[in-house]
CSV table of C-alpha atoms and ligand atoms in Angstrom, one decimal:
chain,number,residue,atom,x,y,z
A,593,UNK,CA,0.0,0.0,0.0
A,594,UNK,CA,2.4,2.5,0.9
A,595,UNK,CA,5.0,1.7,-2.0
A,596,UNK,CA,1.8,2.1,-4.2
A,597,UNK,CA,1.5,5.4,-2.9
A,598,UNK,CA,4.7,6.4,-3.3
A,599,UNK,CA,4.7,5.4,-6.9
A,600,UNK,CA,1.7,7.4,-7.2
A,601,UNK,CA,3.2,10.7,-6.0
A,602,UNK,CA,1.3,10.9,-2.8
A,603,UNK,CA,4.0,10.0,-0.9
A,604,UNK,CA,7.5,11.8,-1.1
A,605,UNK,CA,8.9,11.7,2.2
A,606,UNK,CA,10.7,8.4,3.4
A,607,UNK,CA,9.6,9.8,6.9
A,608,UNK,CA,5.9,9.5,6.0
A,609,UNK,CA,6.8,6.8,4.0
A,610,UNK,CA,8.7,5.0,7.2
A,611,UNK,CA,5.6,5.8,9.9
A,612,UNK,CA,2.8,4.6,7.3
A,613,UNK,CA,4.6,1.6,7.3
A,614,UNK,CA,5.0,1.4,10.6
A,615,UNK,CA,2.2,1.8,12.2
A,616,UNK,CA,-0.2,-1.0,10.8
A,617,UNK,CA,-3.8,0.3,9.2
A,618,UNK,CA,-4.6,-3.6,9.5
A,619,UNK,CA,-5.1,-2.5,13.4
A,620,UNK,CA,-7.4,0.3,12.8
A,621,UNK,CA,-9.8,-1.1,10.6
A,622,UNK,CA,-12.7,-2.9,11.9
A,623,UNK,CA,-12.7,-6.9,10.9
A,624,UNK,CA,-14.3,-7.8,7.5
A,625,UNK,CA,-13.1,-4.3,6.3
A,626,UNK,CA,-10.0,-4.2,3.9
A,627,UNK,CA,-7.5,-2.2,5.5
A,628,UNK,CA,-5.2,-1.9,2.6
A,629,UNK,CA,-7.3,-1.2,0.0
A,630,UNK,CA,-7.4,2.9,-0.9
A,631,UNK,CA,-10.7,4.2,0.3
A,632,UNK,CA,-12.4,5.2,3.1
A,633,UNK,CA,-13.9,2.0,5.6
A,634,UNK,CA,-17.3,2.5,7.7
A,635,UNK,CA,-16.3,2.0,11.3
A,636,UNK,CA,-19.7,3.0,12.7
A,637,UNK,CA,-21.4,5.6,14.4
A,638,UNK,CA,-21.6,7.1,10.7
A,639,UNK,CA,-17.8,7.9,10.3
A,640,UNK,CA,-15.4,6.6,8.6
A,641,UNK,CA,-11.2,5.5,8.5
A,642,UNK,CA,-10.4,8.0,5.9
A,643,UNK,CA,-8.9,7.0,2.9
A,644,UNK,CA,-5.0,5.9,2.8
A,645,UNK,CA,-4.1,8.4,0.3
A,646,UNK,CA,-6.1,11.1,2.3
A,647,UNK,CA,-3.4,10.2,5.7
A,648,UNK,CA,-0.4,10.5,3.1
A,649,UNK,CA,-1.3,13.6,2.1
A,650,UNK,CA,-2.1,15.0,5.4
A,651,UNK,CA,0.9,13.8,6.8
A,652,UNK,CA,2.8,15.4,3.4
A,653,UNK,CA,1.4,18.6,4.0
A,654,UNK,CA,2.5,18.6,7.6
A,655,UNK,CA,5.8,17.0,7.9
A,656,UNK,CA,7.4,20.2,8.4
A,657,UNK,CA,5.3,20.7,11.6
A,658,UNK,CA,5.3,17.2,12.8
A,659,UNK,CA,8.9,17.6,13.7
A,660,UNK,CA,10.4,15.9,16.6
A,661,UNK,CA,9.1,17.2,20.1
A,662,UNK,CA,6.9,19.5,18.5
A,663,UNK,CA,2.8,19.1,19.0
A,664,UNK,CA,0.1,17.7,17.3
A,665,UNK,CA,-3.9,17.8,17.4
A,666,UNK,CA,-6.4,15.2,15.5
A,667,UNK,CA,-9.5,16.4,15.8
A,668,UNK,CA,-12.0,13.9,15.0
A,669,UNK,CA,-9.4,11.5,15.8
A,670,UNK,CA,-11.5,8.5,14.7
A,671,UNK,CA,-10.0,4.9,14.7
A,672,UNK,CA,-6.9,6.7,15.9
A,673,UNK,CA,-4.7,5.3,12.9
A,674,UNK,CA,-3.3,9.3,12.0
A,675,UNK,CA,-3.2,10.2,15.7
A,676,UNK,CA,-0.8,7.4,16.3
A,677,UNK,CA,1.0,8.7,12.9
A,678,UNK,CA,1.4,11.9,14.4
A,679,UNK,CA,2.7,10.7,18.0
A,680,UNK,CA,5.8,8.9,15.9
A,681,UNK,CA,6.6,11.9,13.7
A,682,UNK,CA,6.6,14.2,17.2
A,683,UNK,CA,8.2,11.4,19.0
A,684,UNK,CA,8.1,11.0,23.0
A,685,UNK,CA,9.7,14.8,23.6
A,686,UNK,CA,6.8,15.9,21.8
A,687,UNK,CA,2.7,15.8,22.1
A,688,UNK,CA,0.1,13.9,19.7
A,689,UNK,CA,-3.4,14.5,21.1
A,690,UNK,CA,-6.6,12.9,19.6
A,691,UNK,CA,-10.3,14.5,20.1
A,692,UNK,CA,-12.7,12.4,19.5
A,693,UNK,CA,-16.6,13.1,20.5
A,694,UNK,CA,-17.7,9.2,20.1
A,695,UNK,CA,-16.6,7.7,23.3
A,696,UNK,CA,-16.9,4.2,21.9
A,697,UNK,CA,-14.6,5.5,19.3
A,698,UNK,CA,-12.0,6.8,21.9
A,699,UNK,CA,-12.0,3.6,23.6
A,700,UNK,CA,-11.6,1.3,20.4
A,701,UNK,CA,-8.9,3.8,19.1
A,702,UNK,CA,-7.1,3.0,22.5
A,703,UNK,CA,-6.9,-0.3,22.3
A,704,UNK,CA,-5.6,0.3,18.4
A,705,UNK,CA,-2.9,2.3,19.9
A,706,UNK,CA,-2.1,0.0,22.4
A,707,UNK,CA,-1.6,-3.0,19.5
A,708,UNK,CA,0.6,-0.7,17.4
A,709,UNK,CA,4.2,0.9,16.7
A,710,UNK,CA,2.8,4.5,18.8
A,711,UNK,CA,2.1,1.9,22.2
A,712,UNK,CA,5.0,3.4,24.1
A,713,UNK,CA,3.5,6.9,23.4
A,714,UNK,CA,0.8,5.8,25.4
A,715,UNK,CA,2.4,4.8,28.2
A,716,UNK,CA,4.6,7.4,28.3
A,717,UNK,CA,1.8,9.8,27.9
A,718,UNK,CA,3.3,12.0,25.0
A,719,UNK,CA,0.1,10.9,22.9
A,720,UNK,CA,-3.1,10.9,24.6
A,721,UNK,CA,-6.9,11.0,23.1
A,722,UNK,CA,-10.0,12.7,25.1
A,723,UNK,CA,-13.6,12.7,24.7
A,724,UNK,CA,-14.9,16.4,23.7
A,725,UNK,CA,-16.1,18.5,21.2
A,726,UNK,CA,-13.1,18.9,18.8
A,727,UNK,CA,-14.9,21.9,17.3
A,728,UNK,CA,-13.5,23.5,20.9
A,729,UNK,CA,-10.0,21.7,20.2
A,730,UNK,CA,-7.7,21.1,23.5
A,731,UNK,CA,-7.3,24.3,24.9
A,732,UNK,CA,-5.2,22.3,28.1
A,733,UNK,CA,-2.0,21.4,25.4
A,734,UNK,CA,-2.2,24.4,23.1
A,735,UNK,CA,-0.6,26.1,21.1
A,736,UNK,CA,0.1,23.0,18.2
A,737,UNK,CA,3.1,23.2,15.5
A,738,UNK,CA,0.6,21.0,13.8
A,739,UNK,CA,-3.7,20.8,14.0
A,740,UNK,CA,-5.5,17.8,11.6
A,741,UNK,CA,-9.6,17.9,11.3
A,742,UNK,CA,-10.6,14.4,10.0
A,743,UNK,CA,-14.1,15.8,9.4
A,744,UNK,CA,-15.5,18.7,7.4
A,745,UNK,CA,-16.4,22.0,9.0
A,746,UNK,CA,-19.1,24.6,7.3
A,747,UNK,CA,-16.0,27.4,8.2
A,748,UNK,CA,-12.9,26.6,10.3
A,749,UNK,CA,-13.9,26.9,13.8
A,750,UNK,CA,-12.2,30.1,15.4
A,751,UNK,CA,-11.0,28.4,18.5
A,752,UNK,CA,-8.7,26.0,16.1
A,753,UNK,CA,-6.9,29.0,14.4
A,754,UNK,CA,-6.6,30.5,18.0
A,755,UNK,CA,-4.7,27.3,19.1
A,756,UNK,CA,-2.5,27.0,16.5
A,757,UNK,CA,1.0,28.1,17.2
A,758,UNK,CA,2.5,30.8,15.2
A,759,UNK,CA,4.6,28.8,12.6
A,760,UNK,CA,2.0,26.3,12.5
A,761,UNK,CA,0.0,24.7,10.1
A,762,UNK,CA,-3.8,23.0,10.5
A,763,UNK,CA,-5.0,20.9,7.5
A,764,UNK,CA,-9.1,20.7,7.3
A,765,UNK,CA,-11.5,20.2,5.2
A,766,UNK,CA,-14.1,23.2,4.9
A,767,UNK,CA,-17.7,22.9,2.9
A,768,UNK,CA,-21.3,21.0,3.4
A,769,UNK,CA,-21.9,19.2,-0.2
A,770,UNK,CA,-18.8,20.6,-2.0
A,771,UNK,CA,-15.8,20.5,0.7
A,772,UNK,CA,-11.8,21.5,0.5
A,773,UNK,CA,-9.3,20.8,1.8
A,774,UNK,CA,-7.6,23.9,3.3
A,775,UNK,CA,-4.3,24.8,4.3
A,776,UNK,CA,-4.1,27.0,7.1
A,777,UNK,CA,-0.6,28.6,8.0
A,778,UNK,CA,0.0,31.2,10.7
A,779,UNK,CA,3.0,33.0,10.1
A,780,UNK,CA,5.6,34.1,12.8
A,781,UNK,CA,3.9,37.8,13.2
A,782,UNK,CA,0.0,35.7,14.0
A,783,UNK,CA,-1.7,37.0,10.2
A,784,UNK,CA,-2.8,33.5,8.9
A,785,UNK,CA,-3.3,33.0,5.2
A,786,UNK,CA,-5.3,29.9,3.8
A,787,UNK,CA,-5.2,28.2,0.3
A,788,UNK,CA,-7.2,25.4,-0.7
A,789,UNK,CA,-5.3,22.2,-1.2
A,790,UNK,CA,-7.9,19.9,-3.4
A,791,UNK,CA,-11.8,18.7,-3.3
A,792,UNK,CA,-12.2,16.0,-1.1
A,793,UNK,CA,-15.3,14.1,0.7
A,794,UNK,CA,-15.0,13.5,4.6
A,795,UNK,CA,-17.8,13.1,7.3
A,796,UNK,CA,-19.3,16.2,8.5
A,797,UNK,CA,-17.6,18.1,11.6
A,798,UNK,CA,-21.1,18.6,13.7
A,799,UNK,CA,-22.7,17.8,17.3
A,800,UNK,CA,-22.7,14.2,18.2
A,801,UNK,CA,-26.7,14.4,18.1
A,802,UNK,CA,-26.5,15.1,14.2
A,803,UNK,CA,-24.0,12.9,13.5
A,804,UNK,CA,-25.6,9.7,15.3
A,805,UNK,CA,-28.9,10.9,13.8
A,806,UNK,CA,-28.1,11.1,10.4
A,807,UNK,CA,-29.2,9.1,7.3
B,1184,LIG,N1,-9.0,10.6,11.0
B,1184,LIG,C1,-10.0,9.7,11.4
B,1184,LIG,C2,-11.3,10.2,10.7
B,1184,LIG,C3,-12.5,9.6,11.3
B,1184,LIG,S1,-14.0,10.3,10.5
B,1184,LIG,C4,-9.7,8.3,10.9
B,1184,LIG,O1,-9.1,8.2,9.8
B,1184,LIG,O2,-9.9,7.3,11.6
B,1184,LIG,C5,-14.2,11.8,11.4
B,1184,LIG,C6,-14.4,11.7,12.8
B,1184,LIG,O3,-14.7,12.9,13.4
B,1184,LIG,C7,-15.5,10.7,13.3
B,1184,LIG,O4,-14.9,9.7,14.1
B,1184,LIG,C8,-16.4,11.6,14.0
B,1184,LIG,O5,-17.0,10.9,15.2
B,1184,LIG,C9,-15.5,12.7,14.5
B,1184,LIG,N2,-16.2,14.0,14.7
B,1184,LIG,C10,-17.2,14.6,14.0
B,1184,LIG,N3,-17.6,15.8,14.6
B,1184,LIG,C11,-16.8,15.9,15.7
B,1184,LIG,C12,-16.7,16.9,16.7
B,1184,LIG,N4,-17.5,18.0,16.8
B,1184,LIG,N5,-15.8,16.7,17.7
B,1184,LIG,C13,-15.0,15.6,17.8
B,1184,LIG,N6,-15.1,14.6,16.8
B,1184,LIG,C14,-15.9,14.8,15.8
């Protein structure tokens, strides 16, 4: 899978290249799914693992930020597979935090953890996922060198950009029907400039209620 995506372009870095590999998508995806295959996988409560190529080019466009002891928010943190991604990029002198607002989702995505490469993050606590409203991010860690949303938001929530450091970067996807994906940098001096990356499809950013009760 990731050789495939590195002959496809998506991947460049050997350092993405190296953590794809080495933490195992086979852990993160719920059985009878194909954790290999590139697309997006149901894992209940209406969300989804997000595509392989969709990680590789999240984790591209933030290398620069996901540098050794530096920190790192997933918001909508899912199965957990990028989280744990992000906690071997940052390494244990740095911070990878997951928000997640599906505690069933939290817990699973510990136990993924726990299976994989990024286990000694846990213990040592330099990765860590809660249960809140990632729309709020995690004031208690902030400011990040690097913020991820894993789910589409109708605008970029204001308390994200707030908690991004200057010199940071947050990658999320911003629309309703037609969504991009944005790339928001704050420069040194705190004016932020955002471009849009490409057009992608990912699981609304919204209350639990509406996500639970769509369909
Ligand atoms: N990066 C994750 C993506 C999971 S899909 C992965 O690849 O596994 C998006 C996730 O965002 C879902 O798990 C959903 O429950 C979560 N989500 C949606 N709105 C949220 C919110 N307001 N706060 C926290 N999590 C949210």
């Amino acid at each position: 899978m990731v050789e495939q995506l590195q002959r496809y372009g998506v991947i460049r870095s050997s350092k993405v290249a190296e953590v794809m590999e080495a933490i195992d998508r086979g852990l993160f995806v719920p059985s009878g799914g194909s954790p290999y295959f590139d697309s997006p996988m149901p894992i209940g409560y209406n969300a989804t693992i997000s595509a392989p190529h969709m990680h590789a080019a999240c984790l591209e466009l933030l290398e620069k930020n996901l540098q050794p002891g530096m920190r790192a928010l997933d918001v909508g943190s899912g199965t957990g597979y990028l989280t744990a991604c992000f906690a071997l990029m940052v390494g244990s002198e740095g911070r990878a935090v997951g928000v997640e607002h599906i505690p069933e989702l939290v817990a699973t995505s510990i136990e993924n953890i726990k299976k994989s490469a990024a286990a000694p993050m846990l213990n040592d606590g330099s990765l860590s996922i809660h249960i809140a409203d990632g729309r709020e991010g995690w004031p208690e860690l902030a400011p990040y060198d690097a913020i991820h949303v894993g789910a589409a938001a109708p605008q970029i929530p204001e308390a994200l950009i707030e908690q991004l450091k200057p010199g940071g970067r947050m990658v999320i996807p911003v629309g309703t029907i037609f969504q991009e994906l944005k790339v928001v940098d704050k420069k040194l001096d705190g004016t932020v400039s955002i471009r849009d990356e490409t057009s992608v499809r990912y699981v609304p950013l919204t209350s639990k209620e509406s996500q639970l009760h769509a369909n």
